[in-house]
Short mmCIF file of C-alpha atoms in Angstrom, two decimals:
data_model
loop_
_atom_site.label_atom_id
_atom_site.label_comp_id
_atom_site.label_asym_id
_atom_site.label_seq_id
_atom_site.Cartn_x
_atom_site.Cartn_y
_atom_site.Cartn_z
CA UNK F 248 153.50 -112.48 -118.89
CA UNK F 249 152.97 -108.92 -120.01
CA UNK F 250 149.82 -108.57 -117.95
CA UNK F 251 151.82 -106.75 -115.31
CA UNK F 252 149.02 -104.57 -114.02
CA UNK F 253 145.86 -105.77 -115.62
CA UNK F 254 144.48 -107.46 -118.70
CA UNK F 255 144.64 -104.22 -120.68
CA UNK F 256 148.38 -103.78 -120.16
CA UNK F 257 149.27 -105.06 -123.69
CA UNK F 258 147.05 -102.39 -125.21
CA UNK F 259 148.86 -99.70 -123.24
CA UNK F 260 152.22 -101.06 -124.35
CA UNK F 261 151.15 -101.00 -128.00
CA UNK F 262 149.87 -97.43 -127.66
CA UNK F 263 153.18 -96.45 -126.11
CA UNK F 264 155.15 -98.01 -128.98
CA UNK F 265 152.95 -96.23 -131.52
CA UNK F 266 153.52 -92.88 -129.82
CA UNK F 267 157.26 -93.61 -129.54
CA UNK F 268 157.69 -94.34 -133.25
CA UNK F 269 155.50 -91.49 -134.47
CA UNK F 270 157.56 -89.16 -132.32
CA UNK F 271 160.81 -90.46 -133.80
CA UNK F 272 159.37 -89.95 -137.28
CA UNK F 273 158.55 -86.33 -136.40
CA UNK F 274 162.01 -85.80 -134.96
CA UNK F 275 163.62 -87.06 -138.18
CA UNK F 276 161.58 -84.51 -140.15
CA UNK F 277 162.54 -81.72 -137.70
CA UNK F 278 166.23 -82.61 -138.07
CA UNK F 279 165.95 -82.19 -141.83
CA UNK F 280 164.27 -78.80 -141.44
CA UNK F 281 166.78 -77.56 -138.88
CA UNK F 282 169.82 -78.70 -140.92
CA UNK F 283 169.36 -77.40 -144.50
CA UNK F 284 173.12 -77.70 -145.19
CA UNK F 285 173.21 -81.42 -144.43
CA UNK F 286 175.23 -83.43 -146.95
CA UNK F 287 173.24 -85.66 -149.39
CA UNK F 288 174.45 -88.94 -147.88
CA UNK F 289 173.25 -87.85 -144.44
CA UNK F 290 169.97 -86.57 -145.85
CA UNK F 291 169.42 -90.00 -147.36
CA UNK F 292 170.32 -91.69 -144.08
CA UNK F 293 167.80 -89.70 -142.05
CA UNK F 294 165.10 -89.98 -144.70
CA UNK F 295 165.50 -93.75 -144.66
CA UNK F 296 164.27 -93.83 -141.06
CA UNK F 297 160.90 -92.17 -141.71
CA UNK F 298 159.32 -95.20 -143.47
CA UNK F 299 160.75 -97.53 -140.80
CA UNK F 300 159.09 -95.59 -138.02
CA UNK F 301 155.88 -95.21 -140.06
CA UNK F 302 155.67 -98.94 -140.73
CA UNK F 303 156.17 -99.80 -137.07
CA UNK F 304 153.46 -97.35 -135.99
CA UNK F 305 151.14 -98.69 -138.72
CA UNK F 306 151.75 -102.25 -137.52
CA UNK F 307 150.78 -101.32 -133.96
CA UNK F 308 147.56 -99.76 -135.29
CA UNK F 309 146.70 -102.95 -137.14
CA UNK F 310 147.23 -105.08 -134.05
CA UNK F 311 145.18 -102.71 -131.87
CA UNK F 312 142.32 -102.90 -134.38
CA UNK F 313 142.48 -106.70 -134.21
CA UNK F 314 142.24 -106.62 -130.44
CA UNK F 315 139.16 -104.42 -130.21
CA UNK F 316 136.81 -107.45 -129.91
CA UNK F 317 138.72 -108.46 -126.75
CA UNK F 318 138.04 -105.63 -124.26
CA UNK F 319 139.10 -107.49 -121.12
CA UNK F 320 141.31 -110.51 -121.86
CA UNK F 321 143.36 -110.80 -125.03
CA UNK F 322 144.25 -114.03 -126.89
CA UNK F 323 147.38 -115.93 -125.88
CA UNK F 324 149.42 -115.04 -128.96
CA UNK F 325 149.40 -111.35 -128.02
CA UNK F 326 152.23 -111.75 -125.52
CA UNK F 327 154.70 -113.05 -128.09
CA UNK F 328 153.59 -110.40 -130.60
CA UNK F 329 154.33 -107.58 -128.17
CA UNK F 330 157.63 -109.05 -127.00
CA UNK F 331 158.84 -109.28 -130.60
CA UNK F 332 157.66 -105.76 -131.38
CA UNK F 333 159.38 -104.31 -128.32
CA UNK F 334 162.64 -105.99 -129.29
CA UNK F 335 162.38 -104.66 -132.86
CA UNK F 336 161.47 -101.15 -131.67
CA UNK F 337 164.40 -101.11 -129.25
CA UNK F 338 166.83 -102.23 -131.95
CA UNK F 339 165.54 -99.49 -134.28
CA UNK F 340 166.01 -96.76 -131.70
CA UNK F 341 169.43 -97.90 -130.56
CA UNK F 342 170.69 -97.89 -134.15
CA UNK F 343 168.99 -94.53 -134.81
CA UNK F 344 170.58 -92.96 -131.72
CA UNK F 345 174.00 -94.31 -132.66
CA UNK F 346 173.74 -92.90 -136.19
CA UNK F 347 172.59 -89.48 -134.97
CA UNK F 348 175.46 -89.37 -132.47
CA UNK F 349 177.99 -90.20 -135.17
CA UNK F 350 176.42 -87.68 -137.54
CA UNK F 351 176.93 -84.90 -134.98
CA UNK F 352 180.63 -85.75 -134.84
CA UNK F 353 181.20 -86.04 -138.58
CA UNK F 354 179.51 -83.04 -140.15
CA UNK F 355 179.56 -79.31 -139.55
CA UNK F 356 176.02 -79.07 -140.93
CA UNK F 357 174.61 -79.66 -137.44
CA UNK F 358 176.94 -77.21 -135.69
CA UNK F 359 174.40 -74.36 -135.47
CA UNK F 360 172.61 -73.91 -132.14
CA UNK F 361 169.23 -74.79 -133.67
CA UNK F 362 170.35 -77.94 -135.46
CA UNK F 363 172.31 -79.22 -132.45
CA UNK F 364 169.39 -78.53 -130.11
CA UNK F 365 166.99 -80.45 -132.36
CA UNK F 366 169.45 -83.32 -132.77
CA UNK F 367 170.17 -83.58 -129.04
CA UNK F 368 166.46 -83.45 -128.26
CA UNK F 369 165.79 -86.30 -130.70
CA UNK F 370 168.55 -88.40 -129.11
CA UNK F 371 167.38 -87.63 -125.58
CA UNK F 372 163.74 -88.51 -126.34
CA UNK F 373 164.66 -91.77 -128.06
CA UNK F 374 166.96 -92.66 -125.17
CA UNK F 375 164.07 -92.07 -122.77
CA UNK F 376 161.90 -94.64 -124.55
CA UNK F 377 164.78 -97.08 -124.84
CA UNK F 378 165.31 -96.89 -121.08
CA UNK F 379 161.60 -97.10 -120.31
CA UNK F 380 160.89 -100.08 -122.54
CA UNK F 381 164.13 -101.88 -121.64
CA UNK F 382 163.16 -101.71 -117.96
CA UNK F 383 159.66 -102.90 -118.79
CA UNK F 384 160.99 -105.76 -120.92
CA UNK F 385 163.33 -106.89 -118.15
CA UNK F 386 160.48 -106.80 -115.65
CA UNK F 387 158.27 -108.82 -117.98
CA UNK F 388 161.02 -111.41 -118.46
CA UNK F 389 161.50 -111.78 -114.70
CA UNK F 390 157.76 -112.17 -114.23
CA UNK F 391 157.56 -114.72 -117.05
CA UNK F 392 160.43 -116.76 -115.61
CA UNK F 393 158.80 -116.91 -112.19
CA UNK F 394 155.46 -117.93 -113.65
CA UNK F 395 156.95 -120.65 -115.84
CA UNK F 396 158.75 -122.23 -112.90
CA UNK F 397 155.78 -122.02 -110.51
CA UNK F 398 152.50 -120.92 -112.16
CA UNK F 399 150.56 -120.52 -108.90
CA UNK F 400 153.39 -120.31 -106.40
CA UNK F 401 152.53 -119.09 -102.91
CA UNK F 402 154.67 -116.50 -101.18
CA UNK F 403 156.47 -118.47 -98.47
CA UNK F 404 156.46 -117.23 -94.90
CA UNK F 405 158.99 -114.42 -94.74
CA UNK F 406 159.45 -114.55 -98.52
CA UNK F 407 157.87 -111.31 -99.72
CA UNK F 408 159.88 -109.34 -102.29
CA UNK F 409 159.96 -105.73 -103.44
CA UNK F 410 158.13 -105.56 -106.80
CA UNK F 411 159.97 -103.70 -109.57
CA UNK F 412 158.58 -100.39 -110.74
CA UNK F 413 156.66 -100.82 -114.03
CA UNK F 414 158.34 -97.67 -115.40
CA UNK F 415 161.55 -95.68 -115.02
CA UNK F 416 162.20 -93.72 -111.82
CA UNK F 417 161.90 -90.40 -113.66
CA UNK F 418 158.92 -91.43 -115.80
CA UNK F 419 156.35 -89.54 -113.69
CA UNK F 420 158.13 -86.19 -113.85
CA UNK F 421 157.24 -83.36 -113.54
CA UNK F 422 154.49 -84.62 -111.23
CA UNK F 423 156.65 -86.93 -109.07
CA UNK F 424 160.41 -86.44 -109.22
CA UNK F 425 163.02 -89.15 -109.77
CA UNK F 426 164.75 -88.78 -106.40
CA UNK F 427 161.46 -89.15 -104.52
CA UNK F 428 160.61 -92.27 -106.50
CA UNK F 429 163.98 -93.86 -105.77
CA UNK F 430 163.75 -93.18 -102.03
CA UNK F 431 160.06 -94.07 -101.84
CA UNK F 432 160.37 -97.35 -103.74
CA UNK F 433 163.87 -98.58 -102.93
CA UNK F 434 164.02 -97.54 -99.27
CA UNK F 435 160.56 -97.02 -97.79
CA UNK F 436 158.76 -99.83 -99.59
CA UNK F 437 161.70 -102.16 -99.02
CA UNK F 438 161.44 -101.39 -95.30
CA UNK F 439 157.81 -102.55 -95.30
CA UNK F 440 158.80 -105.75 -97.11
CA UNK F 441 161.58 -106.40 -94.59
CA UNK F 442 159.28 -105.65 -91.65
CA UNK F 443 156.54 -107.92 -93.01
CA UNK F 444 158.96 -110.80 -93.55
CA UNK F 445 160.39 -110.40 -90.05
CA UNK F 446 156.93 -110.35 -88.47
CA UNK F 447 155.85 -113.45 -90.37
CA UNK F 448 158.98 -115.36 -89.32
CA UNK F 449 158.61 -114.30 -85.69
CA UNK F 450 154.98 -115.40 -85.64
CA UNK F 451 155.94 -118.70 -87.28
CA UNK F 452 158.56 -119.23 -84.56
CA UNK F 453 155.95 -118.42 -81.91
CA UNK F 454 153.59 -121.02 -83.37
CA UNK F 455 156.30 -123.67 -83.48
CA UNK F 456 157.48 -123.02 -79.92
CA UNK F 457 154.02 -122.23 -78.54
CA UNK F 458 155.45 -119.07 -76.99
CA UNK F 459 153.20 -116.07 -77.62
CA UNK F 460 154.46 -113.51 -75.10
CA UNK F 461 155.18 -111.05 -77.92
CA UNK F 462 152.26 -111.94 -80.17
CA UNK F 463 150.62 -108.52 -79.73
CA UNK F 464 153.76 -106.74 -80.91
CA UNK F 465 154.35 -108.98 -83.91
CA UNK F 466 150.71 -108.93 -84.96
CA UNK F 467 150.90 -105.13 -85.00
CA UNK F 468 154.10 -105.33 -87.05
CA UNK F 469 152.39 -107.80 -89.38
CA UNK F 470 149.42 -105.50 -89.91
CA UNK F 471 151.44 -102.30 -90.31
CA UNK F 472 154.13 -103.63 -92.63
CA UNK F 473 151.80 -105.92 -94.56
CA UNK F 474 149.40 -103.06 -95.25
CA UNK F 475 152.32 -100.87 -96.27
CA UNK F 476 153.63 -103.53 -98.66
CA UNK F 477 150.29 -104.32 -100.29
CA UNK F 478 149.16 -100.71 -100.60
CA UNK F 479 152.47 -99.62 -102.11
CA UNK F 480 152.33 -102.51 -104.58
CA UNK F 481 148.91 -101.21 -105.65
CA UNK F 482 150.13 -97.60 -105.61
CA UNK F 483 152.93 -98.19 -108.16
CA UNK F 484 150.58 -99.98 -110.53
CA UNK F 485 147.84 -97.33 -110.67
CA UNK F 486 150.24 -94.67 -111.98
CA UNK F 487 151.77 -94.19 -115.42
CA UNK F 488 153.50 -91.45 -117.44
CA UNK F 489 150.47 -91.76 -119.72
CA UNK F 490 147.88 -91.41 -116.97
CA UNK F 491 145.46 -88.60 -116.25
CA UNK F 492 142.19 -87.79 -117.96
CA UNK F 493 138.80 -88.99 -116.76
CA UNK F 494 137.52 -92.24 -115.18
CA UNK F 495 136.26 -94.73 -117.76
CA UNK F 496 133.90 -97.66 -118.16
CA UNK F 497 131.68 -99.03 -115.41
CA UNK F 498 133.71 -97.16 -112.79
CA UNK F 499 132.74 -93.84 -114.34
CA UNK F 500 129.05 -94.71 -114.11
CA UNK F 501 129.39 -95.98 -110.53
CA UNK F 502 131.10 -92.74 -109.51
CA UNK F 503 128.11 -90.84 -110.90
CA UNK F 504 125.73 -93.08 -108.98
CA UNK F 505 127.59 -92.89 -105.66
CA UNK F 506 129.08 -89.38 -105.70
CA UNK F 507 127.01 -87.44 -108.25
CA UNK F 508 129.82 -87.14 -110.79
CA UNK F 509 133.49 -88.08 -111.30
CA UNK F 510 134.38 -84.45 -110.55
CA UNK F 511 132.53 -84.57 -107.23
CA UNK F 512 134.33 -87.80 -106.34
CA UNK F 513 137.69 -86.24 -107.18
CA UNK F 514 136.98 -83.20 -104.99
CA UNK F 515 136.05 -85.35 -102.00
CA UNK F 516 138.99 -87.72 -102.53
CA UNK F 517 141.42 -84.80 -102.77
CA UNK F 518 140.07 -83.20 -99.59
CA UNK F 519 140.26 -86.52 -97.75
CA UNK F 520 143.88 -86.98 -98.86
CA UNK F 521 144.82 -83.45 -97.80
CA UNK F 522 143.23 -83.84 -94.37
CA UNK F 523 144.75 -87.18 -93.36
CA UNK F 524 146.41 -86.40 -90.03
CA UNK F 525 150.12 -87.20 -90.09
CA UNK F 526 150.98 -89.87 -92.66
CA UNK F 527 148.60 -92.28 -94.29
CA UNK F 528 146.41 -92.89 -97.29
CA UNK F 529 143.26 -91.84 -99.07
CA UNK F 530 141.47 -94.86 -100.53
CA UNK F 531 138.62 -95.52 -102.91
CA UNK F 532 137.07 -98.83 -101.89
CA UNK F 533 134.20 -101.04 -103.00
CA UNK F 534 131.89 -102.34 -100.30
CA UNK F 535 130.36 -105.68 -101.33
CA UNK F 536 127.68 -105.39 -98.64
CA UNK F 537 126.38 -101.90 -99.35
CA UNK F 538 127.17 -102.22 -103.09
CA UNK F 539 128.68 -98.76 -103.08
CA UNK F 540 132.02 -97.09 -103.59
CA UNK F 541 133.38 -95.26 -100.55
CA UNK F 542 136.30 -92.93 -99.85
CA UNK F 543 138.32 -93.73 -96.72
CA UNK F 544 141.18 -92.07 -94.86
CA UNK F 545 143.73 -94.46 -93.37
CA UNK F 546 146.31 -93.24 -90.87
CA UNK F 547 149.20 -95.68 -90.42
CA UNK F 548 147.38 -98.02 -92.81
CA UNK F 549 145.02 -99.42 -90.15
CA UNK F 550 143.34 -96.42 -88.51
CA UNK F 551 140.13 -94.86 -89.85
CA UNK F 552 139.73 -97.86 -92.14
CA UNK F 553 137.19 -100.65 -92.57
CA UNK F 554 137.47 -104.39 -92.95
CA UNK F 555 135.42 -106.34 -95.50
CA UNK F 556 136.04 -103.85 -98.27
CA UNK F 557 138.19 -103.97 -101.41
CA UNK F 558 140.62 -101.10 -102.13
CA UNK F 559 140.11 -99.71 -105.64
CA UNK F 560 142.35 -96.62 -105.64
CA UNK F 561 145.02 -95.61 -103.15
CA UNK F 562 147.01 -92.41 -102.66
CA UNK F 563 150.05 -92.36 -100.39
CA UNK F 564 150.18 -89.10 -98.40
CA UNK F 565 153.02 -90.00 -96.09
CA UNK F 566 155.56 -87.18 -96.29
CA UNK F 567 158.19 -89.41 -97.88
CA UNK F 568 155.95 -89.67 -100.98
CA UNK F 569 156.18 -85.96 -101.78
CA UNK F 570 158.32 -83.96 -99.36
CA UNK F 571 161.45 -83.59 -101.53
CA UNK F 572 159.48 -81.93 -104.31
CA UNK F 573 156.48 -80.36 -102.56
CA UNK F 574 157.83 -79.90 -98.99
CA UNK F 575 154.79 -79.38 -96.73
CA UNK F 576 152.42 -78.57 -99.59
CA UNK F 577 150.43 -81.78 -99.60
CA UNK F 578 147.59 -80.19 -101.56
CA UNK F 579 149.92 -79.46 -104.49
CA UNK F 580 151.13 -83.07 -104.48
CA UNK F 581 147.55 -84.38 -104.40
CA UNK F 582 146.56 -82.16 -107.30
CA UNK F 583 149.57 -83.31 -109.36
CA UNK F 584 148.93 -86.97 -108.56
CA UNK F 585 145.73 -87.06 -110.59
CA UNK F 586 147.85 -86.68 -113.72
CA UNK F 587 149.37 -90.15 -113.34
CA UNK F 588 146.35 -92.29 -112.38
CA UNK F 589 145.61 -95.06 -114.90
CA UNK F 590 141.83 -95.08 -114.96
CA UNK F 591 141.43 -98.18 -117.19
CA UNK F 592 143.30 -100.22 -114.57
CA UNK F 593 141.25 -98.72 -111.72
CA UNK F 594 138.09 -99.57 -113.65
CA UNK F 595 139.35 -103.10 -114.22
CA UNK F 596 139.99 -103.52 -110.50
CA UNK F 597 136.51 -102.17 -109.74
CA UNK F 598 134.85 -104.55 -112.19
CA UNK F 599 136.53 -107.50 -110.46
CA UNK F 600 135.70 -106.23 -106.97
CA UNK F 601 132.02 -105.64 -107.65
CA UNK F 602 131.54 -109.33 -108.45
CA UNK F 603 131.70 -109.94 -104.68
CA UNK F 604 128.24 -109.88 -103.06
CA UNK F 605 127.08 -110.74 -99.52
CA UNK F 606 123.90 -110.23 -97.52
CA UNK F 607 123.21 -106.49 -97.06
CA UNK F 608 123.37 -106.06 -93.26
#
């Protein structure tokens, strides 16, 4: 399935492909302008790519127009359409990159500093999208394989796994750097997964042996590592290299109702994140009882939190999330983080959460 983080994920993928191909079209035009001495056969080669990129971008526009009547859940055929388009777009770019690389070796017409800079930039940008979409495609294939073998499979006791990032490690730069993402995801999140699995297995052994001398310890480990695993899984999915902007949809209106305005919410959320003592989280949650959104501070995942609420938005302010880039300047990290929040996904999560209603005590 391509619905990796929400029903609107296919739309985001199509928008990304459109941007990718329009950018390659622009780069081809820039190469022509920067290399006026280019031989006719190479001029023809580069010119031949412009209609290819244009047609691909036009195709994505057509599909997006078709999907407008489906604002929340798209028809089943969409998945295969996007998979085929990704494969075609990747093949285009790989061939394009290979031809540009060979062109740089074969002609002196791109030997000037300007022409080489433009050519290298075009190759680098296309390589970025190839890496990004290849990683996404691999993640989608793994997800699809798991779902086909066990559509509603439960996570077995001690069987939690580290979810793959839905983008490249360096995709959130300059806001979050690649090295931080690698350490944060591969080491810190993996540690929570390992700790959660160990706690679950120890508690299972305690149940089977009816020996609960250490139940207090393992319940604490279960809560701490489980919260860390689930919150990080949410954290990765609410960010994107194409995030930022303003809250949308019903969430935007609810923020106005509960906080006065989206800007007022953002100010309070930022201050809460900055003032979390030690490591922890700032969270936007929906309370089914009060029918309101609330902002919470959570130290060590459990403290200063509330049960019976649904997390909507989560910001990790443990030092390992930002220290390599921002050192002790948490405020700078918090300010930068807003540039990678995917508001349509947050709104989608809110719309699902607000369906829960209980007696207002």
